[in-house]
Amino acid sequence: MSEPLLKVENLKKYYPIKGGIFGKVSETVRAVDGVSFTVNEGETLGIVGESGCGKSTTGRMIMRLIEPTEGSIQFEGKDILNISKSEMRKVRKDVQMIFQDPYASLNPRQTVGSIIEEPMIVHGLGDRKERRERVEELLELVGLSAYHAKRYPHQFSGGQRQRIGIARALAVRPKLIIADEPVSALDVSVQSQVLNLLQDLQKKFNLTYIFIAHDLSVVRHISNRVGVMYLGKIVEISDSESLYDNPKHPYTKALLSAVPIPDPDKTADRIILSGDVPSPAHPPAGCAFHDRCPVAMDICSKEKPVMKEMEDGRLVSCHLYD
Amino acid sequence: MSQSVQNGAAKDLVKEKGPLASALTDFWRAFRKNKPAIVGAGIVLFFIVLAVFARFIAPQGINDQNINIRLEPPSAQHWLGTDDFGRDIFSRIVFGAQLSLRVGFLAVIGSIIFGTLLGVIAGYFGKFIDTVISRFFDILLAFPSILLSIAIVSVLGPSLNNALVAIAIVNVPVFGRLVRSRVLTVKEEEYIVAARSIGMGNTRIIFNHILPNSFAPVIVQGTLNIATAILDAAGLGFLGMGAQPPQPEWGTMLSASRQYITNAPWTVLFPGLAIVLVVVGFNLMGDGLRDALDPRMKN
Amino acid sequence: MLSYSVKRLLMLVPVLLGMTIIVFAIIHAIPGNPALTILGTKATPEAIHNLNQSLGLDQPLYVQYFTYLKNILSGHLGTSIQDNTSIASEIWPHLAATIELSFVAMVIAVVVGINAGIISAWKQNSVFDYAAMIIALIGVSMPIFWLGLLEQWAFSVKLNWLPSIGRTDIITTVQPITNLYLIDTLLEGQFAQFWMVVRHLILPAIALATIPTAIIARMTRSSMLEVLKSDYIRTAKAKGEHMFWIVYKYALKNAFIPILTVIGLQTGLLLGGAILTETIFGWPGIGLYVYNAIQYRDYPVIQSGILVISFIFVMVNFITDLLYGLFDPRIKYR
């Protein structure tokens, strides 16, 4: 196997909470607490978890929109946390992002054309005429029309806006796209259209995706591999087929059982998790999931489980498989 | 995929009209419904016309004196009467519109430029520089505005231009705070995060993304502030700290005429009425702009 | 509440210090030689030298500032260049005159403004509402010095109802006790004098009250309109409470926070507006004191006058802030 496109190791983001008159750090929120994974060129890695599990923070750290507290991020073998500004600019061109809210992520005062053109200006690609042509090309590519370039975002529907966001991300011909819940703000009927578009584009341009979602059913079709996050940690990561067919971690099982099954004759055994997600400022001792885990053992409240490789190459972090 | 259907829907939304035109139309529609605002805009326009075409409108020059017709009441010859030098009051008021509008617009533009600059720096970069700038605003705002203008003029020396500078300085924190709070809000918008993810630098983010989205309230406040700037300039003129005689600034005219109020009340009445009218115009227009711009232009 | 007050008070310190720096800077920002500017071009070198020395202008800047600050903190506001009197001892009678005038103006503004605003909101879109709002619009757009001149012309010159200049008749002297003449005359039992003082107050107080009245009326109307739409007002109506009580008891209580903010701000601005009103009505307040000082380039008086007025402005806003808690139990002080 060749070198992975992206390699994330032991990534952490801690937020200190300051309290009192003197701004003493009274506690720390562990938004992301030691996340490691790799992404190979041309594949899609899905990252799934409930809101607040740190999946978006992870995505934003890879974009360096948020500075990690600890850990390393290697893109094409380069540690992007320790490179010069000019090198980082090049990386910024290769890694683009698609945002969750297509209403909020487009500047309401810019025309669609100028939104899509701007990344090219920032990275000094092409002259004015070339850029305009590329904008029109991109609009057609994402299923809009060239004449849409002169309009403003508010004149489009949610799905169309997300297409504009996708066109903006594609403008500088990136290698890796981080899609942060790109369809969760859209109507269900539009979701599959956008997902299909993303898949088409991936084939066409050999793109690599990190696809962040809170819902396992959305990631299923688009992902080659899926990582499941809980309270700032990845609890299980494997190729999507085996993950969906045979989940190992109790949390993955619970998440999967919540996915509605389209067949009315099949009855699913729903695993209802008790309690709420604990605060990341006070994660439970031992395994962070133990207080909600239906199969928790004594050891779970005492020792943190470590990531173990199963016989089929899957990675699970659970004492069940010690 | 049903792209053609979606495109068709988008086409219905705007009938082949330019985007800017459509945005302006929306705004104009909201503004037009507001009758007081239209009246205000009409008054403002009236004074702008007076100021621009003063040379053609005014029957006499600014300083055409005629001792034989001192303090004459309004007549067909002198619509608003004459003052103690026998000058035509109507003509002086017409030329005065130039001075008052100039002070109003320039002072407010000055405060907007510096206020926006400081507000953006404070709001965007935050931390220490924010604390320094915000404290500076607090301190300036701790003075009653007319007093601070007086203090500044007492340093610079009395003249219309110095009054203009003083009024501009005094209003800097008004716009500074406004812009700062807008920037703090806009900064958190996802399209700013998106801009940063593209690799955009601070300058471009500020000028292309943050400022255009922070400006609506500044325009509203600016219009209302022209009103107060004109009032303050007249007040300073009245106190002898603004325009100096024989300049036909309305406040200065009032100050020069007040001793004749018993015999020639028109010398005091009309310059004051001019101030009230133009200030009412800007206030009405500002209120109307607020109503038209504030409830988010469009979704 | 107490810790909030203390915290808020501590936050005033940098603002007040900044104010002293700006006021201190007034004399130093004068282009060229300040002493020359003050004394005029005919001044002898000796006079300039003496003035430089008495103002401390020959010392390094930071020494001058700290001396200045020390003096202010110990209550020394400097010496008038014009007549060599101590400003600190001169300023109180002037300040008292301004406070008396501002207080009466504020009472007028609050009583008239709140009631006009309430009735406008209660009878929304009635003739009264329209009339009140048009008057309020003109009120905020009016140069108060012009209004003052018109008042003098109408009520003193034409109708001869009220005096137009000063706090008292020329022939009468009020025995100063507090220097607030309304109180002093009553303490002395001089009811005729009290009435005379009242008559002198009416015109300037009305002129000074115009802008705050208009602003308070507008603010009251809009915040009352909001409250009158709320569910609990509808409930009170459904219960058959008389509208008068609904408006004055329930609604006003909840509409009062924004009104209070405006009252606080306007009280401060009133002090600034006093300089124009006092100039017109010959009211011997601190505004007139500063105005006369400007005519004589008496910079120490200008500095101290501005400092004292601004200090009061800051304190009024501070007190308004603390008052919120009394009217809005939802605001918790941390």
mmCIF file of C-alpha atoms in Angstrom, chain A residues 73-273:
data_model
loop_
_atom_site.group_PDB
_atom_site.id
_atom_site.type_symbol
_atom_site.label_atom_id
_atom_site.label_comp_id
_atom_site.label_asym_id
_atom_site.label_seq_id
_atom_site.Cartn_x
_atom_site.Cartn_y
_atom_site.Cartn_z
ATOM 1 C CA ILE A 73 -1.505 15.926 10.841
ATOM 2 C CA GLN A 74 0.410 14.765 7.802
ATOM 3 C CA PHE A 75 -0.805 15.649 4.368
ATOM 4 C CA GLU A 76 1.113 13.961 1.532
ATOM 5 C CA GLY A 77 3.793 13.124 4.054
ATOM 6 C CA LYS A 78 4.237 16.715 5.264
ATOM 7 C CA ASP A 79 3.448 17.638 8.842
ATOM 8 C CA ILE A 80 1.130 20.571 8.186
ATOM 9 C CA LEU A 81 1.256 21.735 11.772
ATOM 10 C CA ASN A 82 4.929 22.599 11.375
ATOM 11 C CA ILE A 83 5.327 24.124 7.951
ATOM 12 C CA SER A 84 5.976 27.599 6.689
ATOM 13 C CA LYS A 85 3.170 29.979 5.808
ATOM 14 C CA SER A 86 3.787 29.690 2.077
ATOM 15 C CA GLU A 87 3.734 25.911 2.244
ATOM 16 C CA MET A 88 0.524 26.054 4.240
ATOM 17 C CA ARG A 89 -0.993 28.170 1.491
ATOM 18 C CA LYS A 90 -0.327 25.379 -0.953
ATOM 19 C CA VAL A 91 -1.953 22.898 1.394
ATOM 20 C CA ARG A 92 -4.964 25.214 1.716
ATOM 21 C CA LYS A 93 -5.377 24.932 -2.011
ATOM 22 C CA ASP A 94 -5.248 21.130 -1.901
ATOM 23 C CA VAL A 95 -7.670 20.757 0.990
ATOM 24 C CA GLN A 96 -11.080 22.374 0.705
ATOM 25 C CA MET A 97 -14.210 22.229 2.796
ATOM 26 C CA ILE A 98 -17.930 21.989 2.232
ATOM 27 C CA PHE A 99 -20.046 23.355 5.041
ATOM 28 C CA GLN A 100 -23.162 22.178 6.759
ATOM 29 C CA ASP A 101 -25.383 25.197 6.400
ATOM 30 C CA PRO A 102 -25.687 26.331 2.799
ATOM 31 C CA TYR A 103 -27.582 29.409 4.007
ATOM 32 C CA ALA A 104 -24.831 30.594 6.309
ATOM 33 C CA SER A 105 -21.724 29.555 4.429
ATOM 34 C CA LEU A 106 -22.234 31.797 1.399
ATOM 35 C CA ASN A 107 -21.689 35.528 1.726
ATOM 36 C CA PRO A 108 -25.127 37.078 1.068
ATOM 37 C CA ARG A 109 -23.594 40.155 -0.573
ATOM 38 C CA GLN A 110 -21.512 38.321 -3.142
ATOM 39 C CA THR A 111 -22.721 37.047 -6.456
ATOM 40 C CA VAL A 112 -22.463 33.329 -6.993
ATOM 41 C CA GLY A 113 -19.839 33.912 -9.649
ATOM 42 C CA SER A 114 -17.666 35.937 -7.336
ATOM 43 C CA ILE A 115 -18.091 33.368 -4.550
ATOM 44 C CA ILE A 116 -16.785 30.622 -6.808
ATOM 45 C CA GLU A 117 -14.104 32.801 -8.340
ATOM 46 C CA GLU A 118 -12.680 34.000 -5.059
ATOM 47 C CA PRO A 119 -10.619 30.903 -4.136
ATOM 48 C CA MET A 120 -8.930 31.161 -7.540
ATOM 49 C CA ILE A 121 -8.100 34.826 -6.927
ATOM 50 C CA VAL A 122 -6.762 34.019 -3.476
ATOM 51 C CA HIS A 123 -4.506 31.322 -4.886
ATOM 52 C CA GLY A 124 -3.590 33.325 -7.956
ATOM 53 C CA LEU A 125 -4.996 30.920 -10.493
ATOM 54 C CA GLY A 126 -5.629 32.098 -14.037
ATOM 55 C CA ASP A 127 -6.419 35.560 -15.327
ATOM 56 C CA ARG A 128 -9.791 37.207 -15.141
ATOM 57 C CA LYS A 129 -11.097 35.637 -18.322
ATOM 58 C CA GLU A 130 -9.885 32.144 -17.480
ATOM 59 C CA ARG A 131 -11.422 32.372 -14.058
ATOM 60 C CA ARG A 132 -14.774 33.467 -15.454
ATOM 61 C CA GLU A 133 -14.739 30.552 -17.849
ATOM 62 C CA ARG A 134 -13.865 28.191 -15.048
ATOM 63 C CA VAL A 135 -16.747 29.548 -12.958
ATOM 64 C CA GLU A 136 -19.182 28.778 -15.744
ATOM 65 C CA GLU A 137 -17.674 25.358 -16.221
ATOM 66 C CA LEU A 138 -17.954 24.649 -12.486
ATOM 67 C CA LEU A 139 -21.561 25.798 -12.352
ATOM 68 C CA GLU A 140 -22.485 23.409 -15.122
ATOM 69 C CA LEU A 141 -20.473 20.708 -13.433
ATOM 70 C CA VAL A 142 -22.499 20.899 -10.216
ATOM 71 C CA GLY A 143 -25.774 20.984 -12.101
ATOM 72 C CA LEU A 144 -26.429 24.704 -12.230
ATOM 73 C CA SER A 145 -26.228 26.994 -15.246
ATOM 74 C CA ALA A 146 -23.637 29.502 -16.371
ATOM 75 C CA TYR A 147 -26.099 32.375 -16.130
ATOM 76 C CA HIS A 148 -26.506 31.730 -12.417
ATOM 77 C CA ALA A 149 -23.126 33.365 -11.856
ATOM 78 C CA LYS A 150 -24.679 36.817 -11.690
ATOM 79 C CA ARG A 151 -27.207 35.961 -9.012
ATOM 80 C CA TYR A 152 -27.053 36.223 -5.259
ATOM 81 C CA PRO A 153 -27.267 33.248 -2.885
ATOM 82 C CA HIS A 154 -30.685 34.230 -1.543
ATOM 83 C CA GLN A 155 -32.145 33.566 -4.976
ATOM 84 C CA PHE A 156 -31.403 29.846 -4.696
ATOM 85 C CA SER A 157 -32.885 26.920 -2.813
ATOM 86 C CA GLY A 158 -30.960 25.080 -0.116
ATOM 87 C CA GLY A 159 -29.911 22.277 -2.449
ATOM 88 C CA GLN A 160 -28.779 24.712 -5.113
ATOM 89 C CA ARG A 161 -26.795 26.656 -2.563
ATOM 90 C CA GLN A 162 -25.023 23.526 -1.464
ATOM 91 C CA ARG A 163 -24.107 22.965 -5.110
ATOM 92 C CA ILE A 164 -22.617 26.449 -5.137
ATOM 93 C CA GLY A 165 -20.630 25.538 -2.033
ATOM 94 C CA ILE A 166 -19.394 22.429 -3.796
ATOM 95 C CA ALA A 167 -18.405 24.437 -6.864
ATOM 96 C CA ARG A 168 -16.452 26.822 -4.620
ATOM 97 C CA ALA A 169 -14.619 23.906 -3.038
ATOM 98 C CA LEU A 170 -13.781 22.458 -6.468
ATOM 99 C CA ALA A 171 -12.593 25.753 -7.915
ATOM 100 C CA VAL A 172 -8.939 25.291 -7.010
ATOM 101 C CA ARG A 173 -8.837 21.588 -7.980
ATOM 102 C CA PRO A 174 -8.265 20.244 -4.469
ATOM 103 C CA LYS A 175 -7.152 16.732 -3.646
ATOM 104 C CA LEU A 176 -8.994 16.352 -0.356
ATOM 105 C CA ILE A 177 -12.433 17.698 0.481
ATOM 106 C CA ILE A 178 -13.721 17.748 4.005
ATOM 107 C CA ALA A 179 -17.489 17.700 3.867
ATOM 108 C CA ASP A 180 -18.886 18.745 7.247
ATOM 109 C CA GLU A 181 -22.435 17.395 7.337
ATOM 110 C CA PRO A 182 -23.035 18.650 3.811
ATOM 111 C CA VAL A 183 -26.584 17.364 3.550
ATOM 112 C CA SER A 184 -27.960 17.433 7.077
ATOM 113 C CA ALA A 185 -29.477 20.894 6.586
ATOM 114 C CA LEU A 186 -31.233 19.854 3.392
ATOM 115 C CA ASP A 187 -34.619 18.299 2.718
ATOM 116 C CA VAL A 188 -34.489 14.524 2.512
ATOM 117 C CA SER A 189 -35.530 14.632 -1.143
ATOM 118 C CA VAL A 190 -32.588 16.866 -1.994
ATOM 119 C CA GLN A 191 -30.070 15.005 0.159
ATOM 120 C CA SER A 192 -29.651 12.079 -2.237
ATOM 121 C CA GLN A 193 -29.196 14.430 -5.196
ATOM 122 C CA VAL A 194 -26.322 16.180 -3.475
ATOM 123 C CA LEU A 195 -24.836 12.866 -2.338
ATOM 124 C CA ASN A 196 -24.978 11.547 -5.887
ATOM 125 C CA LEU A 197 -23.326 14.699 -7.162
ATOM 126 C CA LEU A 198 -20.513 14.278 -4.655
ATOM 127 C CA GLN A 199 -20.010 10.694 -5.786
ATOM 128 C CA ASP A 200 -20.003 11.637 -9.461
ATOM 129 C CA LEU A 201 -17.431 14.317 -8.831
ATOM 130 C CA GLN A 202 -15.275 11.948 -6.875
ATOM 131 C CA LYS A 203 -15.115 9.527 -9.777
ATOM 132 C CA LYS A 204 -14.487 12.284 -12.272
ATOM 133 C CA PHE A 205 -11.648 13.998 -10.432
ATOM 134 C CA ASN A 206 -10.296 11.217 -8.229
ATOM 135 C CA LEU A 207 -11.204 13.231 -5.131
ATOM 136 C CA THR A 208 -10.657 12.109 -1.585
ATOM 137 C CA TYR A 209 -13.403 12.858 0.921
ATOM 138 C CA ILE A 210 -13.696 13.053 4.621
ATOM 139 C CA PHE A 211 -17.415 12.931 5.112
ATOM 140 C CA ILE A 212 -18.673 14.018 8.490
ATOM 141 C CA ALA A 213 -22.230 13.118 9.526
ATOM 142 C CA HIS A 214 -24.298 12.474 12.615
ATOM 143 C CA ASP A 215 -26.293 9.775 10.938
ATOM 144 C CA LEU A 216 -24.931 6.415 9.856
ATOM 145 C CA SER A 217 -27.466 5.980 7.064
ATOM 146 C CA VAL A 218 -26.210 9.048 5.185
ATOM 147 C CA VAL A 219 -22.580 7.901 5.155
ATOM 148 C CA ARG A 220 -23.341 4.367 4.213
ATOM 149 C CA HIS A 221 -23.395 4.682 0.451
ATOM 150 C CA ILE A 222 -20.703 7.207 0.008
ATOM 151 C CA SER A 223 -18.032 5.890 2.367
ATOM 152 C CA ASN A 224 -15.386 3.247 1.839
ATOM 153 C CA ARG A 225 -14.465 3.317 5.485
ATOM 154 C CA VAL A 226 -16.273 4.704 8.510
ATOM 155 C CA GLY A 227 -15.022 5.891 11.874
ATOM 156 C CA VAL A 228 -17.409 6.199 14.786
ATOM 157 C CA MET A 229 -16.699 8.878 17.364
ATOM 158 C CA TYR A 230 -17.903 9.173 20.913
ATOM 159 C CA LEU A 231 -16.886 11.940 23.315
ATOM 160 C CA GLY A 232 -13.820 13.055 21.406
ATOM 161 C CA LYS A 233 -12.509 9.555 20.679
ATOM 162 C CA ILE A 234 -12.832 7.137 17.779
ATOM 163 C CA VAL A 235 -14.357 3.956 19.156
ATOM 164 C CA GLU A 236 -14.404 1.925 15.979
ATOM 165 C CA ILE A 237 -13.076 2.328 12.489
ATOM 166 C CA SER A 238 -13.416 -0.127 9.634
ATOM 167 C CA ASP A 239 -14.500 -0.565 6.040
ATOM 168 C CA SER A 240 -18.129 0.335 5.783
ATOM 169 C CA GLU A 241 -19.447 -3.003 4.649
ATOM 170 C CA SER A 242 -18.278 -4.926 7.683
ATOM 171 C CA LEU A 243 -19.163 -2.048 9.953
ATOM 172 C CA TYR A 244 -22.750 -2.051 8.815
ATOM 173 C CA ASP A 245 -23.095 -5.806 8.617
ATOM 174 C CA ASN A 246 -21.277 -6.691 11.758
ATOM 175 C CA PRO A 247 -20.662 -3.781 14.112
ATOM 176 C CA LYS A 248 -18.275 -4.573 16.912
ATOM 177 C CA HIS A 249 -18.448 -1.719 19.373
ATOM 178 C CA PRO A 250 -21.608 -1.530 21.494
ATOM 179 C CA TYR A 251 -21.963 2.158 20.634
ATOM 180 C CA THR A 252 -21.836 1.425 16.893
ATOM 181 C CA LYS A 253 -24.463 -1.241 17.437
ATOM 182 C CA ALA A 254 -26.684 1.220 19.237
ATOM 183 C CA LEU A 255 -26.256 3.820 16.504
ATOM 184 C CA LEU A 256 -27.001 1.298 13.788
ATOM 185 C CA SER A 257 -30.113 0.049 15.524
ATOM 186 C CA ALA A 258 -31.418 3.604 15.406
ATOM 187 C CA VAL A 259 -31.260 3.683 11.625
ATOM 188 C CA PRO A 260 -34.749 3.041 10.269
ATOM 189 C CA ILE A 261 -35.069 -0.059 8.157
ATOM 190 C CA PRO A 262 -37.041 0.387 4.962
ATOM 191 C CA ASP A 263 -38.494 -3.136 5.119
ATOM 192 C CA PRO A 264 -41.719 -3.217 7.186
ATOM 193 C CA ASP A 265 -41.534 -6.972 7.746
ATOM 194 C CA LYS A 266 -38.198 -6.808 9.400
ATOM 195 C CA THR A 267 -38.341 -5.924 13.035
ATOM 196 C CA ALA A 268 -35.234 -4.501 14.460
ATOM 197 C CA ASP A 269 -34.023 -4.930 17.990
ATOM 198 C CA ARG A 270 -33.651 -1.365 18.977
ATOM 199 C CA ILE A 271 -30.950 -0.620 21.460
ATOM 200 C CA ILE A 272 -32.091 2.378 23.398
ATOM 201 C CA LEU A 273 -29.233 4.067 25.161
#
